[in-house]
Tab-separated table of C-alpha atoms in Angstrom:
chain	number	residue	atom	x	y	z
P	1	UNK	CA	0.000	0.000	0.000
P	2	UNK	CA	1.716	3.466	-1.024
P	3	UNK	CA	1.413	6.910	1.308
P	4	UNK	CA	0.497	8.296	-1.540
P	5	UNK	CA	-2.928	7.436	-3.302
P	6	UNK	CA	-3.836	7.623	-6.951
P	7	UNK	CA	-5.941	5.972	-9.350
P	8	UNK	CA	-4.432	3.082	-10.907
P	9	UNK	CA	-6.133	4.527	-14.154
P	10	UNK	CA	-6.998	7.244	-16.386
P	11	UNK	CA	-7.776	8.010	-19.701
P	12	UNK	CA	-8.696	10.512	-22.383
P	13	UNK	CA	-9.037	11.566	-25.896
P	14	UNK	CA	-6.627	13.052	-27.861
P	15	UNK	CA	-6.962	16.674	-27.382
P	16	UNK	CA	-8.864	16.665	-23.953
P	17	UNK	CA	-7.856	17.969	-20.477
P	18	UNK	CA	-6.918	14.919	-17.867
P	19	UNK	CA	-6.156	15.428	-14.563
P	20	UNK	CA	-4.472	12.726	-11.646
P	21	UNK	CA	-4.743	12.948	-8.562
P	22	UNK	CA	-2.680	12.682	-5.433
P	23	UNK	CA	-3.580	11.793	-1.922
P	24	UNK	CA	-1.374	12.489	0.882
P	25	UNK	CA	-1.243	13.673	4.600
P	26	UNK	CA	-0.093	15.964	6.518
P	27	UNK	CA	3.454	14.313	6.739
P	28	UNK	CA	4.023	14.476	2.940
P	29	UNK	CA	2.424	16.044	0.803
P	30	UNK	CA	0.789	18.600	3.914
P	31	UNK	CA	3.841	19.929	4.483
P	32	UNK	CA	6.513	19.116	1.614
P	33	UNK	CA	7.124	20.163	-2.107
P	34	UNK	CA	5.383	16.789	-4.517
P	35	UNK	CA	7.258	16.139	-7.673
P	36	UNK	CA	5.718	14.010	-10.967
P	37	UNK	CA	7.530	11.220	-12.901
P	38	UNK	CA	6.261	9.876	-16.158
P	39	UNK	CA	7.642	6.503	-17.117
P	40	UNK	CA	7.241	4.766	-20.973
P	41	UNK	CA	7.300	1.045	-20.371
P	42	UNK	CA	10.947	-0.583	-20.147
P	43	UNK	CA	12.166	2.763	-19.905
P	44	UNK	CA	13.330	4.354	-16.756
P	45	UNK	CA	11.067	7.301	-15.092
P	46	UNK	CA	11.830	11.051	-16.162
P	47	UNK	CA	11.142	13.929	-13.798
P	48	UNK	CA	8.138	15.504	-15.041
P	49	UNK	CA	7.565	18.087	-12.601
P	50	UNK	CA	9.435	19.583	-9.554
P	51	UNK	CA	8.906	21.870	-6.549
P	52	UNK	CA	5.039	20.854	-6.837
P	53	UNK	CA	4.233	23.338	-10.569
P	54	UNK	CA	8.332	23.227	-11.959
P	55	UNK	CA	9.096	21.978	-15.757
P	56	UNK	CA	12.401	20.838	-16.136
P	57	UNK	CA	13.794	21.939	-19.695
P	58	UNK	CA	12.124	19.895	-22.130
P	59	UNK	CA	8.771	18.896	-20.529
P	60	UNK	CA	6.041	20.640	-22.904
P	61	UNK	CA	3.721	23.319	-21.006
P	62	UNK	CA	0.770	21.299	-21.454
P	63	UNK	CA	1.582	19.589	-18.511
P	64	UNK	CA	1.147	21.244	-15.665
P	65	UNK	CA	0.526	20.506	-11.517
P	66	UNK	CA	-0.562	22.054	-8.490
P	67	UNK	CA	-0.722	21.198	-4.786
P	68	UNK	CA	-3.641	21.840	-2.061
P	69	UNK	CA	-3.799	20.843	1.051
P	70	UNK	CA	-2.823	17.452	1.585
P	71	UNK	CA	-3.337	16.547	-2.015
P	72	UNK	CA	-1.739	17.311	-5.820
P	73	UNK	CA	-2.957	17.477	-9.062
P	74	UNK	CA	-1.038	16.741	-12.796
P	75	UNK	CA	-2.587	18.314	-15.031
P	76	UNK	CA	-2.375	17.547	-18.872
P	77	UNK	CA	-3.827	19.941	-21.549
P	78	UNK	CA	-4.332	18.885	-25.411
P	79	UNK	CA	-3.990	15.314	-24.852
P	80	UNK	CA	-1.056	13.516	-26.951
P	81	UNK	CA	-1.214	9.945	-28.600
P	82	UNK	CA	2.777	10.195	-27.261
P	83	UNK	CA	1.594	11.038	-23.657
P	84	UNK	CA	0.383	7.201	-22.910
P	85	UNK	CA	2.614	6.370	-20.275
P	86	UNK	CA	2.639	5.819	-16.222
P	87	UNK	CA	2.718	8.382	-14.308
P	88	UNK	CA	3.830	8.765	-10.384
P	89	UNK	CA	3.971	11.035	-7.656
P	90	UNK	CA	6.164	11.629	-4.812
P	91	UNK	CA	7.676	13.684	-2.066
P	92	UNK	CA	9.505	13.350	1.311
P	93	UNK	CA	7.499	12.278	4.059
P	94	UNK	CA	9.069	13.187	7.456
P	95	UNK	CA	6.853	10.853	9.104
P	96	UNK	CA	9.689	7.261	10.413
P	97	UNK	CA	12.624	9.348	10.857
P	98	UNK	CA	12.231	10.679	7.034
P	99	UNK	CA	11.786	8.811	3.714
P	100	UNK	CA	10.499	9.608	0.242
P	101	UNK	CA	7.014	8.340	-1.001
P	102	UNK	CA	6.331	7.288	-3.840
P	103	UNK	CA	2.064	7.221	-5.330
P	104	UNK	CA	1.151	3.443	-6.771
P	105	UNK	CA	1.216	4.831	-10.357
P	106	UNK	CA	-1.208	6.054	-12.737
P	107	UNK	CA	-1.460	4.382	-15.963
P	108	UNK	CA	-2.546	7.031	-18.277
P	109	UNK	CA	-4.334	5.525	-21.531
P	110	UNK	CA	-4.849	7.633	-24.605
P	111	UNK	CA	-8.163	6.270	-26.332
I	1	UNK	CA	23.057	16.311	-16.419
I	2	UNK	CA	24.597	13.603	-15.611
I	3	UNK	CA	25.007	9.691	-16.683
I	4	UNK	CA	24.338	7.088	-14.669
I	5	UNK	CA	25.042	3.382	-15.151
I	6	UNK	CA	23.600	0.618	-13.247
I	7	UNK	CA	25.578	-2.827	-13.007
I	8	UNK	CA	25.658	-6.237	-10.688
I	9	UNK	CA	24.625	-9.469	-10.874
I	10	UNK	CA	21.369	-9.973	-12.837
I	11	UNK	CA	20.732	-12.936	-10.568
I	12	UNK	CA	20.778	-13.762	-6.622
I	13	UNK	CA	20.075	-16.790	-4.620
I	14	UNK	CA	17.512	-16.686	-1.889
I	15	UNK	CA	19.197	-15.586	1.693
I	16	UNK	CA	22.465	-14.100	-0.398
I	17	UNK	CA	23.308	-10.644	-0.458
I	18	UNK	CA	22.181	-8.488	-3.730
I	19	UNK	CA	25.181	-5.923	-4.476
I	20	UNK	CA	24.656	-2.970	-7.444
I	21	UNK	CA	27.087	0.113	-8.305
I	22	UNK	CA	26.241	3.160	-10.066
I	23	UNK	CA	28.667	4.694	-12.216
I	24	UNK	CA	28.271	8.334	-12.592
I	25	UNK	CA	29.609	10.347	-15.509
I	26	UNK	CA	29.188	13.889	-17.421
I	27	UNK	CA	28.900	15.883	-14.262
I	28	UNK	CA	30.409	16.219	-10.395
I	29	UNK	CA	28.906	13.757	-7.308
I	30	UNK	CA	29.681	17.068	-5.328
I	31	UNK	CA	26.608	18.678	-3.315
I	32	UNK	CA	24.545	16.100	-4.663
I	33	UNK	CA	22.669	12.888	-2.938
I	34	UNK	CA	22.501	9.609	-4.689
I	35	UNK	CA	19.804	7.204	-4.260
I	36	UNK	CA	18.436	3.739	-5.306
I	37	UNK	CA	14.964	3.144	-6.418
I	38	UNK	CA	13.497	-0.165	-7.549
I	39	UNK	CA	10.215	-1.285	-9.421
I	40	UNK	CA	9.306	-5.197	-8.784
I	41	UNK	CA	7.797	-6.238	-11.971
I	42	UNK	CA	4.400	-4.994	-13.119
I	43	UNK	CA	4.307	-2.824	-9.705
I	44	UNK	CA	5.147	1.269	-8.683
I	45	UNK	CA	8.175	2.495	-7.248
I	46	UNK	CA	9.543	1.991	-3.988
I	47	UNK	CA	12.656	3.787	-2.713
I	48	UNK	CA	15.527	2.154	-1.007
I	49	UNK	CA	17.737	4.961	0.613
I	50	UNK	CA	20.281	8.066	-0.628
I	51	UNK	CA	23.731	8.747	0.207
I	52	UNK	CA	25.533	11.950	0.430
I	53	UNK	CA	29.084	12.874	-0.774
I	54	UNK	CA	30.443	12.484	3.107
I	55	UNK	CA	29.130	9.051	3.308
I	56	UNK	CA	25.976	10.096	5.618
I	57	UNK	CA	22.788	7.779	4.236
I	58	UNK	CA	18.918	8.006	4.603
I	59	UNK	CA	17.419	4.516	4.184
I	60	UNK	CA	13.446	3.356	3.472
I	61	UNK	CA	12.013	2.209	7.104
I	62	UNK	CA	10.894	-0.948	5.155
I	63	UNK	CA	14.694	-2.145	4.280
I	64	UNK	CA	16.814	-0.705	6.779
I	65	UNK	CA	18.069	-3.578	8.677
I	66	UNK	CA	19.023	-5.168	4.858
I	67	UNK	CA	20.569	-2.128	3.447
I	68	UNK	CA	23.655	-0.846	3.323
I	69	UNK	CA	24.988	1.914	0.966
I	70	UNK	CA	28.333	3.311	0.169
I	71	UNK	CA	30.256	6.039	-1.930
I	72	UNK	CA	33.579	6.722	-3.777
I	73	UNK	CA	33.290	9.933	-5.066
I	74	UNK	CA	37.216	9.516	-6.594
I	75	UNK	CA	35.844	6.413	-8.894
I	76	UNK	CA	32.461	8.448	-9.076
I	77	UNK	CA	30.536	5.585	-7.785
I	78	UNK	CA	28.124	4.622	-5.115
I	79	UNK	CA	26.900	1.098	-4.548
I	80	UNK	CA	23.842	-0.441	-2.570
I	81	UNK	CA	24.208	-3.955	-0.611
I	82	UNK	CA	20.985	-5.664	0.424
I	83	UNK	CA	21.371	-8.328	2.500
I	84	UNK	CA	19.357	-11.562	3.158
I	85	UNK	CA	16.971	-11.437	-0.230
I	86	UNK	CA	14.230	-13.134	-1.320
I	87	UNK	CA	11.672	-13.438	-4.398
I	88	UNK	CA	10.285	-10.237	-3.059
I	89	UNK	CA	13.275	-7.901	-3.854
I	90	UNK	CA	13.623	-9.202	-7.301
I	91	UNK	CA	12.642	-6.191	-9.528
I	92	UNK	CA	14.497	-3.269	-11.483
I	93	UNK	CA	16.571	-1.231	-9.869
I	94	UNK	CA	17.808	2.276	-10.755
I	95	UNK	CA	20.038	4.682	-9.389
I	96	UNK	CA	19.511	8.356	-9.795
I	97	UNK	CA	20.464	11.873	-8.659
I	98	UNK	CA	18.859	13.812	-6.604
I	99	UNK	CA	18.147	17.730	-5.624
I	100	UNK	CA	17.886	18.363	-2.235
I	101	UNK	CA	16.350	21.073	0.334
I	102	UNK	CA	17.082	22.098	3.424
I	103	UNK	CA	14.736	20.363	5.834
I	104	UNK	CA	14.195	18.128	2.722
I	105	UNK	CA	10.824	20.448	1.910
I	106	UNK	CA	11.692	19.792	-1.699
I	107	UNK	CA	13.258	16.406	-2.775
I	108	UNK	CA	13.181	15.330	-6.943
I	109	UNK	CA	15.562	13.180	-8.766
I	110	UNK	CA	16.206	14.809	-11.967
I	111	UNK	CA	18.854	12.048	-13.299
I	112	UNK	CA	18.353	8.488	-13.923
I	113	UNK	CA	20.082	5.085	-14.999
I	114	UNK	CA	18.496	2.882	-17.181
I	115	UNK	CA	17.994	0.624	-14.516
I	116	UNK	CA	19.522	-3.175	-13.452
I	117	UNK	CA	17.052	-6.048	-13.695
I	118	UNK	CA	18.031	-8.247	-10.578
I	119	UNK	CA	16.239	-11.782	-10.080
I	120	UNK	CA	16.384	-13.423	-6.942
I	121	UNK	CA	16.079	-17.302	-7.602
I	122	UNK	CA	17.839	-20.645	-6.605
């Protein structure tokens, strides 16, 4: 079971808005930055976002994020064929003497 | 950004100890921490533990008593040991780079190997 929750799926058109979600608490995401990986299968992950709403160099701005609370939100706008992938969250926790948390994954399926 | 570069055994009995090193090149280990990540087949990502350039290491509350990590910043390596495995730690493992905070408020690892699949089976 991950500290962080998301949906193990999601899905969209190409073109439409999707968003996934991330579930924390108050030891994580409540009170820490959240950053977003996207991950092609066989592939290792990529940072996707940083520092909760950051884009490293590279990472098109129709992805975005945001954080509230004790949850986060990725954000991706104009849907891409290309954008089928996993995607994860994660962020220290300073809950057992510290350790980053990973989400379960989000499998993101363009239809 | 850096390269990193994953290698070990690709397979481990039962009850032996697993042992990786990541090979960092392009860039400095200076200032930076270094961690291991792995992903068991078909499943998310669970982090193992980071290690700084003085040797000071953070591990996952879940492996701790199996894990042991160490650096040599004049090879520009660092290498993970995890003792006493079983079927369960078989997965892919990666090593990457991480950017650090004070107080660890913001924590992302913005460089990644392509990852060493590890199999733990007699």
């Amino acid at each position: 079971q991950s500290v962080l929750i998301q949906p193990p799926s999601a899905s969209g058109t190409p073109g439409q808005r999707v968003t996934i979600s991330c579930s924390g608490s108050s030891s994580n995401i409540g009170s820490n930055s959240v950053n977003w990986y996207q991950q092609f299968p066989g592939t290792a992950p990529k940072l996707l976002i940083y520092n909760i709403n950051q884009r490293p160099s590279g990472v098109p701005d129709r992805f975005s994020a945001s954080k509230s609370g004790t949850s986060a939100s990725l954000v991706i706008s104009g849907l891409q064929s290309e954008d089928e992938a996993d995607y994860y969250c994660a962020g220290w926790d300073d809950s057992l003497n510290g350790h980053v948390a990973f989400g379960g994954g989000t499998t993101l399926t363009v239809l | 950004q850096v390269q990193l570069q994953e290698s070990g055994p690709e397979l481990v009995k039962p009850s032996e100890t697993l042992s990786l090193t990541c090979t960092v090149s392009g860039g400095s280990m200076t200032s930076y921490y270094w961690n291991w990540i792995r992903q068991p087949p078909g499943k998310g990502l669970e982090w193992i533990g980071n290690i700084y350039t003085s040797g000071s290491t953070k591990y996952s509350p879940s492996l701790k008593s199996r894990v042991t990590m160490s650096i040599d910043t004049s090879r520009k390596q660092f290498s993970l040991k995890l003792s006493s495995v079983t079927a369960a730690d078989t997965a892919v493992y990666y090593c990457a780079r991480s950017v650090i905070s004070s107080g660890y408020y913001y924590y992302y690892m913005d460089d990644w190997g392509k990852g060493a699949t590890v199999t733990v089976s007699s």
